Amino acid sequence: MAKEGAEKAEETEQMIAKEGGPEAAQGGGGGGGSPRAADTKEMRAVLLAGFGGLSKLRVSRRPMPEPQEAELKIRVKACGLNFIDLMVRQGNIDNPPKTPLVPGFECSGIVEAIGDNVKGYEIGDRVMAFVNYNAWAEVVCTPVEFVYRIPDDMNFPEAAAFPMNFVTAYMMLFEVANLREGMSVLVHSAGGGVGQAVAQLCSTIPNVTVFGTASSFKHEAIKDSVTHLFDRNADYVQEVKRISPEGVDIVLDCLCGENTGKGLSLLKPLGTYILYGSSNTVTGETKSFFSFAKSWWQVEKVNPIKLYEENKVIAGFSLLNLLFKQGRGGLIKGIMDKLIALYNEKKIKPMVDSLWALEEVKEAMQRIHDRGNIGKLILDVEKAPTPLMANDSTETSEAGEEEEDHEGDSDNKERMPFIQ
């Protein structure tokens, strides 16, 4: 059974009040925001009623989970929004889970209850965590092996922006590609959360040259984080070869499609190409067979003999599969320890693009779909939605049954996030 005695419950309420204001301890939304169920048996969560467009998302009341053995119950303060969440919404992933479901894979908050056989954590601890779905809610439960303490000077939005981006970047650079002094790296989507994490981690190694591609409107904001920056629509292959005729040592590709062949062509001997996403398959609001087929057709058909002759390495990386399907939580724990040490040494820092209320999840997803973010988008559980957006995310039943929005409705609404 969970250890939730009266004293612990009181201590938790005091911590929530301290972090979220007096309204939070009394069941209010904190930060002038959203109400919580007074009986603490229900919670607010973002519900994906079915795969498809933005109309499939709603904020709904859901039963509050309780920790099982070796789990922690976390009162969520902030959640990370990643491109993979957009692909999940569309059903654009292998073996998608059944709907309805609560999306989200990472969050930060306060430990509220502790399951049996959990050591090293106390109620009231500030933590960040990976969650196998269900992160976009007021409360989550997740195995203790996926939970990490937040450094003292890191706030909750930064903590929610930290695990997925920096672990992915670190694993690719140092565990897969073996980044060393004097090497060169090409990273696509350099203005995104992973791209900026890659740039910061490269700066911790002497004389690493970083080539980045990004939308032109992002260049001014990120120009100091990379050595050479190109427009995402330009012929970056020729630009890279003009600066470095031999190519680069590492290519980090989240786009796929025609960029696979381009990346392989840029590799030096003993270079490593790593695919960690396929955002080129996402073109519209819903899953597109045409976009998927086009991307598949454009992918370079890899010949192992050619790799052998050219001394090149091709690899793939999926952090979520590594954590939740392949049982490497212990490995990731060690990586997080190293990353937190780098943060404490002020060598890395998560970049937060903007904060959104749960009720603003559609607008947040549209921003990431439009590639408009510089850094990480965060769902702030205690943020009050702007009045213009609040009416678009009315509560539904647990099954998410409600008449769908008319196509294009969201285009008529002004997007007003809190930009940090």
Short mmCIF file of C-alpha atoms in Angstrom, two decimals:
data_model
loop_
_atom_site.label_atom_id
_atom_site.label_comp_id
_atom_site.label_asym_id
_atom_site.label_seq_id
_atom_site.Cartn_x
_atom_site.Cartn_y
_atom_site.Cartn_z
CA MET A 1 0.00 0.00 0.00
CA ALA A 2 1.09 3.59 -0.54
CA LYS A 3 2.45 5.37 2.53
CA GLU A 4 -0.09 8.17 2.77
CA GLY A 5 -0.65 8.75 6.45
CA ALA A 6 -2.17 11.92 7.79
CA GLU A 7 1.18 13.51 8.57
CA LYS A 8 2.51 12.84 5.09
CA ALA A 9 -0.64 14.20 3.48
CA GLU A 10 -0.36 17.39 5.52
CA GLU A 11 3.30 17.73 4.58
CA THR A 12 2.44 17.34 0.90
CA GLU A 13 -0.25 20.01 1.06
CA GLN A 14 2.22 22.37 2.67
CA MET A 15 4.72 21.74 -0.10
CA ILE A 16 2.08 22.26 -2.80
CA ALA A 17 1.03 25.48 -1.12
CA LYS A 18 4.63 26.63 -0.98
CA GLU A 19 5.29 25.88 -4.66
CA GLY A 20 1.92 26.76 -6.16
CA GLY A 21 0.42 29.34 -3.82
CA PRO A 22 -2.29 29.04 -1.18
CA GLU A 23 -4.98 28.29 -3.74
CA ALA A 24 -3.19 25.09 -4.74
CA ALA A 25 -3.30 23.70 -1.21
CA GLN A 26 -7.03 24.47 -1.03
CA GLY A 27 -7.81 22.77 -4.34
CA GLY A 28 -7.47 25.88 -6.52
CA GLY A 29 -5.45 26.06 -9.71
CA GLY A 30 -2.44 28.02 -8.45
CA GLY A 31 -0.99 30.90 -10.41
CA GLY A 32 -4.48 32.37 -10.83
CA GLY A 33 -5.41 29.28 -12.79
CA SER A 34 -7.16 26.02 -12.99
CA PRO A 35 -9.43 24.31 -10.41
CA ARG A 36 -8.65 20.90 -8.97
CA ALA A 37 -11.13 18.35 -7.72
CA ALA A 38 -11.84 19.12 -4.08
CA ASP A 39 -12.02 15.47 -3.08
CA THR A 40 -8.63 14.76 -4.76
CA LYS A 41 -10.16 11.67 -6.44
CA GLU A 42 -10.21 13.23 -9.89
CA MET A 43 -7.77 15.34 -11.85
CA ARG A 44 -7.59 17.39 -15.02
CA ALA A 45 -5.79 15.81 -17.95
CA VAL A 46 -5.42 16.26 -21.69
CA LEU A 47 -7.35 13.46 -23.38
CA LEU A 48 -6.73 12.20 -26.92
CA ALA A 49 -10.12 10.76 -27.91
CA GLY A 50 -8.87 9.23 -31.17
CA PHE A 51 -6.07 9.59 -33.68
CA GLY A 52 -6.33 12.53 -36.05
CA GLY A 53 -6.37 16.31 -35.96
CA LEU A 54 -6.36 18.87 -33.19
CA SER A 55 -10.08 18.40 -32.60
CA LYS A 56 -9.30 15.02 -31.00
CA LEU A 57 -7.72 16.77 -27.98
CA ARG A 58 -9.71 17.93 -24.95
CA VAL A 59 -9.12 18.65 -21.29
CA SER A 60 -11.14 16.17 -19.27
CA ARG A 61 -11.57 14.98 -15.70
CA ARG A 62 -9.95 11.60 -15.11
CA PRO A 63 -9.57 9.28 -12.12
CA MET A 64 -6.48 10.16 -10.13
CA PRO A 65 -3.88 7.34 -10.17
CA GLU A 66 -2.28 5.89 -7.04
CA PRO A 67 1.29 4.54 -6.88
CA GLN A 68 1.87 0.82 -7.25
CA GLU A 69 4.93 -1.00 -5.94
CA ALA A 70 8.19 0.77 -6.84
CA GLU A 71 6.31 3.84 -8.14
CA LEU A 72 6.12 7.49 -7.17
CA LYS A 73 3.02 9.67 -7.36
CA ILE A 74 3.90 13.13 -8.65
CA ARG A 75 1.84 16.31 -8.46
CA VAL A 76 2.68 17.68 -11.89
CA LYS A 77 3.77 21.29 -12.35
CA ALA A 78 4.96 21.25 -15.98
CA CYS A 79 5.01 18.84 -18.95
CA GLY A 80 7.24 18.71 -22.00
CA LEU A 81 5.76 18.81 -25.50
CA ASN A 82 7.82 17.00 -28.15
CA PHE A 83 7.41 16.35 -31.86
CA ILE A 84 6.77 12.68 -31.09
CA ASP A 85 3.60 13.80 -29.25
CA LEU A 86 2.32 15.30 -32.51
CA MET A 87 3.04 12.02 -34.30
CA VAL A 88 1.25 10.08 -31.55
CA ARG A 89 -1.81 12.33 -31.95
CA GLN A 90 -1.90 11.52 -35.64
CA GLY A 91 -1.36 7.80 -35.04
CA ASN A 92 1.77 8.20 -37.13
CA ILE A 93 3.89 5.72 -35.13
CA ASP A 94 4.48 1.97 -35.12
CA ASN A 95 2.02 0.00 -32.98
CA PRO A 96 0.10 3.02 -31.66
CA PRO A 97 -1.68 2.49 -28.32
CA LYS A 98 -5.45 2.31 -28.03
CA THR A 99 -7.42 5.51 -27.53
CA PRO A 100 -8.67 7.31 -25.54
CA LEU A 101 -5.37 8.05 -23.85
CA VAL A 102 -3.51 10.83 -22.04
CA PRO A 103 -0.43 11.83 -24.10
CA GLY A 104 2.97 12.98 -22.87
CA PHE A 105 6.26 11.36 -21.90
CA GLU A 106 7.98 13.77 -19.49
CA CYS A 107 7.04 16.06 -16.63
CA SER A 108 8.24 17.80 -13.49
CA GLY A 109 6.56 18.26 -10.14
CA ILE A 110 6.45 17.31 -6.46
CA VAL A 111 6.40 13.80 -4.96
CA GLU A 112 2.98 13.40 -3.37
CA ALA A 113 2.94 9.70 -2.40
CA ILE A 114 5.37 6.79 -2.36
CA GLY A 115 4.68 3.18 -3.28
CA ASP A 116 6.12 0.16 -1.50
CA ASN A 117 9.81 -0.69 -1.90
CA VAL A 118 10.81 2.84 -2.91
CA LYS A 119 13.97 4.23 -1.35
CA GLY A 120 15.79 7.52 -1.76
CA TYR A 121 12.77 9.80 -2.16
CA GLU A 122 10.50 11.61 0.29
CA ILE A 123 7.14 13.29 -0.03
CA GLY A 124 7.74 16.90 -1.08
CA ASP A 125 10.83 16.19 -3.22
CA ARG A 126 11.06 18.20 -6.44
CA VAL A 127 11.50 15.77 -9.33
CA MET A 128 11.47 15.38 -13.11
CA ALA A 129 10.43 12.11 -14.71
CA PHE A 130 9.84 10.05 -17.82
CA VAL A 131 6.33 8.61 -18.11
CA ASN A 132 5.10 5.96 -20.56
CA TYR A 133 2.19 8.18 -21.70
CA ASN A 134 -0.12 9.98 -19.20
CA ALA A 135 2.26 12.89 -18.51
CA TRP A 136 -0.16 15.66 -19.54
CA ALA A 137 -2.16 15.57 -16.32
CA GLU A 138 -2.25 17.09 -12.86
CA VAL A 139 -1.00 13.83 -11.31
CA VAL A 140 1.10 10.96 -12.67
CA CYS A 141 2.51 7.72 -11.29
CA THR A 142 5.71 6.32 -12.74
CA PRO A 143 8.38 3.76 -11.73
CA VAL A 144 11.06 5.21 -9.48
CA GLU A 145 13.79 4.26 -11.98
CA PHE A 146 12.45 6.94 -14.32
CA VAL A 147 12.47 9.73 -11.70
CA TYR A 148 15.31 12.20 -11.01
CA ARG A 149 15.77 15.03 -8.52
CA ILE A 150 15.63 18.57 -9.83
CA PRO A 151 18.71 20.73 -9.11
CA ASP A 152 18.03 23.50 -6.59
CA ASP A 153 18.27 26.38 -9.06
CA MET A 154 16.26 24.72 -11.87
CA ASN A 155 12.59 25.71 -12.11
CA PHE A 156 9.74 23.36 -13.05
CA PRO A 157 9.42 24.42 -16.74
CA GLU A 158 13.17 23.97 -17.24
CA ALA A 159 12.98 20.58 -15.52
CA ALA A 160 10.19 19.47 -17.86
CA ALA A 161 12.34 20.61 -20.81
CA PHE A 162 15.41 18.73 -19.63
CA PRO A 163 15.14 14.89 -19.72
CA MET A 164 14.00 14.03 -23.25
CA ASN A 165 16.08 16.60 -25.13
CA PHE A 166 19.35 16.32 -23.24
CA VAL A 167 19.37 12.54 -22.79
CA THR A 168 18.66 12.10 -26.51
CA ALA A 169 21.43 14.54 -27.45
CA TYR A 170 23.94 13.03 -25.01
CA MET A 171 23.26 9.43 -26.00
CA MET A 172 23.66 10.16 -29.70
CA LEU A 173 26.80 12.26 -29.36
CA PHE A 174 28.72 10.30 -26.74
CA GLU A 175 27.28 6.78 -26.55
CA VAL A 176 26.55 6.14 -30.24
CA ALA A 177 28.87 8.47 -32.18
CA ASN A 178 31.72 8.81 -29.63
CA LEU A 179 32.17 12.57 -30.01
CA ARG A 180 35.74 13.68 -29.34
CA GLU A 181 37.87 16.81 -29.55
CA GLY A 182 38.22 18.30 -33.02
CA MET A 183 35.21 16.52 -34.56
CA SER A 184 32.40 18.08 -36.62
CA VAL A 185 28.64 17.61 -36.27
CA LEU A 186 25.69 18.39 -38.56
CA VAL A 187 22.37 18.69 -36.75
CA HIS A 188 19.01 19.37 -38.37
CA SER A 189 16.33 21.47 -36.64
CA ALA A 190 19.06 23.27 -34.73
CA GLY A 191 16.54 25.66 -33.19
CA GLY A 192 14.48 22.91 -31.56
CA GLY A 193 14.89 21.41 -28.11
CA VAL A 194 17.17 18.55 -29.17
CA GLY A 195 19.09 20.76 -31.58
CA GLN A 196 19.91 23.27 -28.87
CA ALA A 197 20.85 20.48 -26.45
CA VAL A 198 23.22 19.08 -29.09
CA ALA A 199 24.81 22.50 -29.58
CA GLN A 200 25.32 23.01 -25.84
CA LEU A 201 26.80 19.55 -25.30
CA CYS A 202 29.17 20.02 -28.25
CA SER A 203 30.43 23.18 -26.57
CA THR A 204 31.65 21.09 -23.63
CA ILE A 205 34.24 19.40 -25.91
CA PRO A 206 37.15 21.46 -27.29
CA ASN A 207 37.24 22.43 -30.95
CA VAL A 208 33.98 20.81 -32.07
CA THR A 209 32.49 22.39 -35.19
CA VAL A 210 28.68 22.41 -35.32
CA PHE A 211 26.81 22.81 -38.61
CA GLY A 212 23.10 23.44 -38.16
CA THR A 213 20.01 23.83 -40.32
CA ALA A 214 17.00 25.85 -39.16
CA SER A 215 14.25 28.12 -40.44
CA SER A 216 15.68 31.51 -41.31
CA PHE A 217 13.59 33.40 -38.73
CA LYS A 218 15.35 31.42 -35.96
CA HIS A 219 18.87 32.29 -37.05
CA GLU A 220 19.26 35.47 -35.03
CA ALA A 221 18.22 33.73 -31.81
CA ILE A 222 20.51 30.68 -32.19
CA LYS A 223 23.43 32.02 -34.22
CA ASP A 224 25.81 31.98 -31.25
CA SER A 225 25.10 28.33 -30.41
CA VAL A 226 26.36 26.82 -33.68
CA THR A 227 29.48 27.41 -35.76
CA HIS A 228 27.80 27.48 -39.17
CA LEU A 229 24.06 27.97 -39.68
CA PHE A 230 22.10 27.30 -42.89
CA ASP A 231 18.51 27.83 -43.92
CA ARG A 232 16.55 24.57 -43.73
CA ASN A 233 15.43 25.01 -47.37
CA ALA A 234 18.89 25.77 -48.75
CA ASP A 235 21.29 23.29 -50.38
CA TYR A 236 23.12 22.61 -47.15
CA VAL A 237 25.17 19.78 -48.68
CA GLN A 238 27.05 22.20 -50.92
CA GLU A 239 27.36 24.73 -48.11
CA VAL A 240 28.93 22.16 -45.78
CA LYS A 241 31.31 20.89 -48.47
CA ARG A 242 32.37 24.43 -49.28
CA ILE A 243 33.46 24.91 -45.67
CA SER A 244 34.59 21.33 -44.99
CA PRO A 245 35.35 19.51 -48.29
CA GLU A 246 35.80 16.16 -46.52
CA GLY A 247 32.40 16.43 -44.87
CA VAL A 248 31.53 15.90 -41.20
CA ASP A 249 32.10 13.23 -38.57
CA ILE A 250 28.53 13.02 -37.23
CA VAL A 251 25.12 13.65 -38.81
CA LEU A 252 22.07 13.84 -36.51
CA ASP A 253 18.89 13.56 -38.59
CA CYS A 254 15.35 13.99 -37.25
CA LEU A 255 13.88 14.61 -40.72
CA CYS A 256 14.43 11.40 -42.73
CA GLY A 257 13.34 11.22 -46.37
CA GLU A 258 15.81 12.69 -48.83
CA ASN A 259 17.97 13.92 -45.96
CA THR A 260 19.11 10.37 -45.26
CA GLY A 261 21.01 10.13 -48.52
CA LYS A 262 22.33 13.67 -48.15
CA GLY A 263 23.57 12.93 -44.65
CA LEU A 264 25.35 9.76 -45.67
CA SER A 265 27.02 11.59 -48.55
CA LEU A 266 28.44 14.15 -46.11
CA LEU A 267 30.06 11.62 -43.78
CA LYS A 268 33.81 11.44 -43.52
CA PRO A 269 35.42 7.97 -43.35
CA LEU A 270 34.58 6.50 -39.91
CA GLY A 271 31.72 8.98 -39.64
CA THR A 272 28.35 8.17 -38.08
CA TYR A 273 24.87 9.00 -39.37
CA ILE A 274 22.10 8.73 -36.72
CA LEU A 275 18.39 8.84 -37.50
CA TYR A 276 16.28 9.81 -34.48
CA GLY A 277 13.04 11.01 -36.03
CA SER A 278 11.00 11.31 -39.21
CA SER A 279 9.32 14.70 -39.06
CA ASN A 280 9.22 14.92 -42.87
CA THR A 281 6.31 12.46 -42.75
CA VAL A 282 4.24 15.11 -40.93
CA THR A 283 2.91 17.67 -43.38
CA GLY A 284 -0.75 18.25 -42.50
CA GLU A 285 -2.89 18.16 -39.37
CA THR A 286 -3.71 14.47 -39.83
CA LYS A 287 -1.71 11.43 -40.91
CA SER A 288 -0.88 11.51 -44.62
CA PHE A 289 -0.21 8.30 -46.52
CA PHE A 290 1.20 10.36 -49.39
CA SER A 291 3.73 12.11 -47.12
CA PHE A 292 4.74 8.78 -45.59
CA ALA A 293 5.14 7.13 -49.00
CA LYS A 294 7.10 10.09 -50.37
CA SER A 295 9.47 10.06 -47.39
CA TRP A 296 9.95 6.30 -47.66
CA TRP A 297 10.62 6.56 -51.40
CA GLN A 298 13.22 9.29 -50.89
CA VAL A 299 15.18 7.39 -48.25
CA GLU A 300 18.54 6.24 -49.51
CA LYS A 301 18.52 2.46 -49.92
CA VAL A 302 21.52 1.51 -47.80
CA ASN A 303 23.95 -1.00 -49.26
CA PRO A 304 26.02 -2.68 -46.50
CA ILE A 305 28.83 -3.34 -48.96
CA LYS A 306 29.01 0.38 -49.72
CA LEU A 307 29.15 1.17 -45.99
CA TYR A 308 32.01 -1.33 -45.66
CA GLU A 309 33.90 0.14 -48.60
CA GLU A 310 33.45 3.76 -47.44
CA ASN A 311 34.01 3.08 -43.71
CA LYS A 312 30.72 4.69 -42.68
CA VAL A 313 28.33 3.89 -39.84
CA ILE A 314 24.54 4.25 -39.95
CA ALA A 315 22.53 4.03 -36.72
CA GLY A 316 19.15 4.79 -35.21
CA PHE A 317 18.16 6.05 -31.79
CA SER A 318 14.82 6.03 -29.96
CA LEU A 319 14.97 7.08 -26.31
CA LEU A 320 11.40 5.98 -25.57
CA ASN A 321 12.03 2.48 -26.89
CA LEU A 322 15.27 2.30 -24.96
CA LEU A 323 13.45 3.21 -21.75
CA PHE A 324 10.11 1.48 -22.01
CA LYS A 325 10.69 -1.49 -24.34
CA GLN A 326 14.36 -2.36 -23.97
CA GLY A 327 14.80 -1.93 -20.22
CA ARG A 328 17.73 0.50 -20.16
CA GLY A 329 16.48 2.65 -17.28
CA GLY A 330 19.72 2.08 -15.36
CA LEU A 331 21.80 3.35 -18.27
CA ILE A 332 19.63 6.45 -18.60
CA LYS A 333 19.92 7.08 -14.84
CA GLY A 334 23.69 7.28 -15.22
CA ILE A 335 23.37 9.66 -18.17
CA MET A 336 21.00 11.89 -16.18
CA ASP A 337 23.54 12.05 -13.35
CA LYS A 338 26.18 13.29 -15.80
CA LEU A 339 23.79 15.83 -17.33
CA ILE A 340 22.73 17.20 -13.95
CA ALA A 341 26.42 17.59 -13.07
CA LEU A 342 26.94 19.59 -16.28
CA TYR A 343 23.92 21.72 -15.41
CA ASN A 344 25.27 22.39 -11.92
CA GLU A 345 28.56 23.42 -13.52
CA LYS A 346 26.53 25.87 -15.66
CA LYS A 347 27.72 24.25 -18.89
CA ILE A 348 24.23 23.39 -20.15
CA LYS A 349 20.77 24.89 -19.62
CA PRO A 350 17.42 23.88 -21.15
CA MET A 351 15.90 26.46 -23.46
CA VAL A 352 12.17 27.02 -22.91
CA ASP A 353 10.32 28.53 -25.85
CA SER A 354 6.92 29.18 -24.27
CA LEU A 355 4.46 28.13 -21.56
CA TRP A 356 0.90 26.99 -22.33
CA ALA A 357 -2.06 26.02 -20.17
CA LEU A 358 -3.47 22.51 -20.56
CA GLU A 359 -6.47 24.11 -22.27
CA GLU A 360 -4.09 25.63 -24.83
CA VAL A 361 -2.64 22.29 -25.94
CA LYS A 362 -4.09 22.63 -29.45
CA GLU A 363 -2.38 25.98 -30.01
CA ALA A 364 0.87 24.61 -28.55
CA MET A 365 0.75 21.62 -30.89
CA GLN A 366 0.08 23.91 -33.85
CA ARG A 367 3.17 25.94 -32.94
CA ILE A 368 5.40 22.87 -32.95
CA HIS A 369 3.76 21.64 -36.16
CA ASP A 370 4.58 24.99 -37.78
CA ARG A 371 8.19 24.65 -36.54
CA GLY A 372 7.70 27.98 -34.82
CA ASN A 373 9.41 27.12 -31.53
CA ILE A 374 12.95 27.98 -30.49
CA GLY A 375 13.66 25.48 -27.75
CA LYS A 376 11.02 23.53 -25.83
CA LEU A 377 7.28 24.07 -25.54
CA ILE A 378 5.94 23.47 -22.03
CA LEU A 379 2.44 22.76 -20.73
CA ASP A 380 2.17 24.61 -17.41
CA VAL A 381 -0.45 22.75 -15.37
CA GLU A 382 -1.16 25.74 -13.13
CA LYS A 383 -1.25 28.40 -15.86
CA ALA A 384 -4.62 30.01 -16.53
CA PRO A 385 -5.63 29.82 -20.20
CA THR A 386 -6.23 33.01 -22.09
CA PRO A 387 -10.01 33.63 -22.40
CA LEU A 388 -9.81 33.35 -26.18
CA MET A 389 -8.50 29.78 -25.94
CA ALA A 390 -10.36 28.48 -22.91
CA ASN A 391 -13.66 27.99 -24.74
CA ASP A 392 -12.00 25.68 -27.28
CA SER A 393 -11.10 22.94 -24.77
CA THR A 394 -14.31 22.24 -22.93
CA GLU A 395 -14.39 19.21 -20.70
CA THR A 396 -15.71 15.93 -22.06
CA SER A 397 -16.55 12.48 -20.83
CA GLU A 398 -13.72 10.03 -20.25
CA ALA A 399 -14.29 8.67 -23.74
CA GLY A 400 -13.78 12.16 -25.14
CA GLU A 401 -17.18 12.15 -26.80
CA GLU A 402 -17.98 15.56 -28.19
CA GLU A 403 -18.79 17.06 -31.54
CA GLU A 404 -15.60 17.75 -33.46
CA ASP A 405 -14.48 21.26 -34.29
CA HIS A 406 -14.96 22.50 -37.82
CA GLU A 407 -11.78 22.37 -39.84
CA GLY A 408 -9.89 25.63 -39.67
CA ASP A 409 -11.49 26.90 -36.48
CA SER A 410 -8.15 27.07 -34.74
CA ASP A 411 -6.74 29.17 -37.56
CA ASN A 412 -9.09 32.01 -36.61
CA LYS A 413 -7.81 32.25 -33.06
CA GLU A 414 -4.97 34.40 -31.95
CA ARG A 415 -2.21 32.39 -30.26
CA MET A 416 -1.07 34.05 -27.10
CA PRO A 417 1.44 31.89 -25.19
CA PHE A 418 3.55 33.15 -22.35
CA ILE A 419 6.94 33.52 -24.00
CA GLN A 420 9.88 33.29 -21.62
#
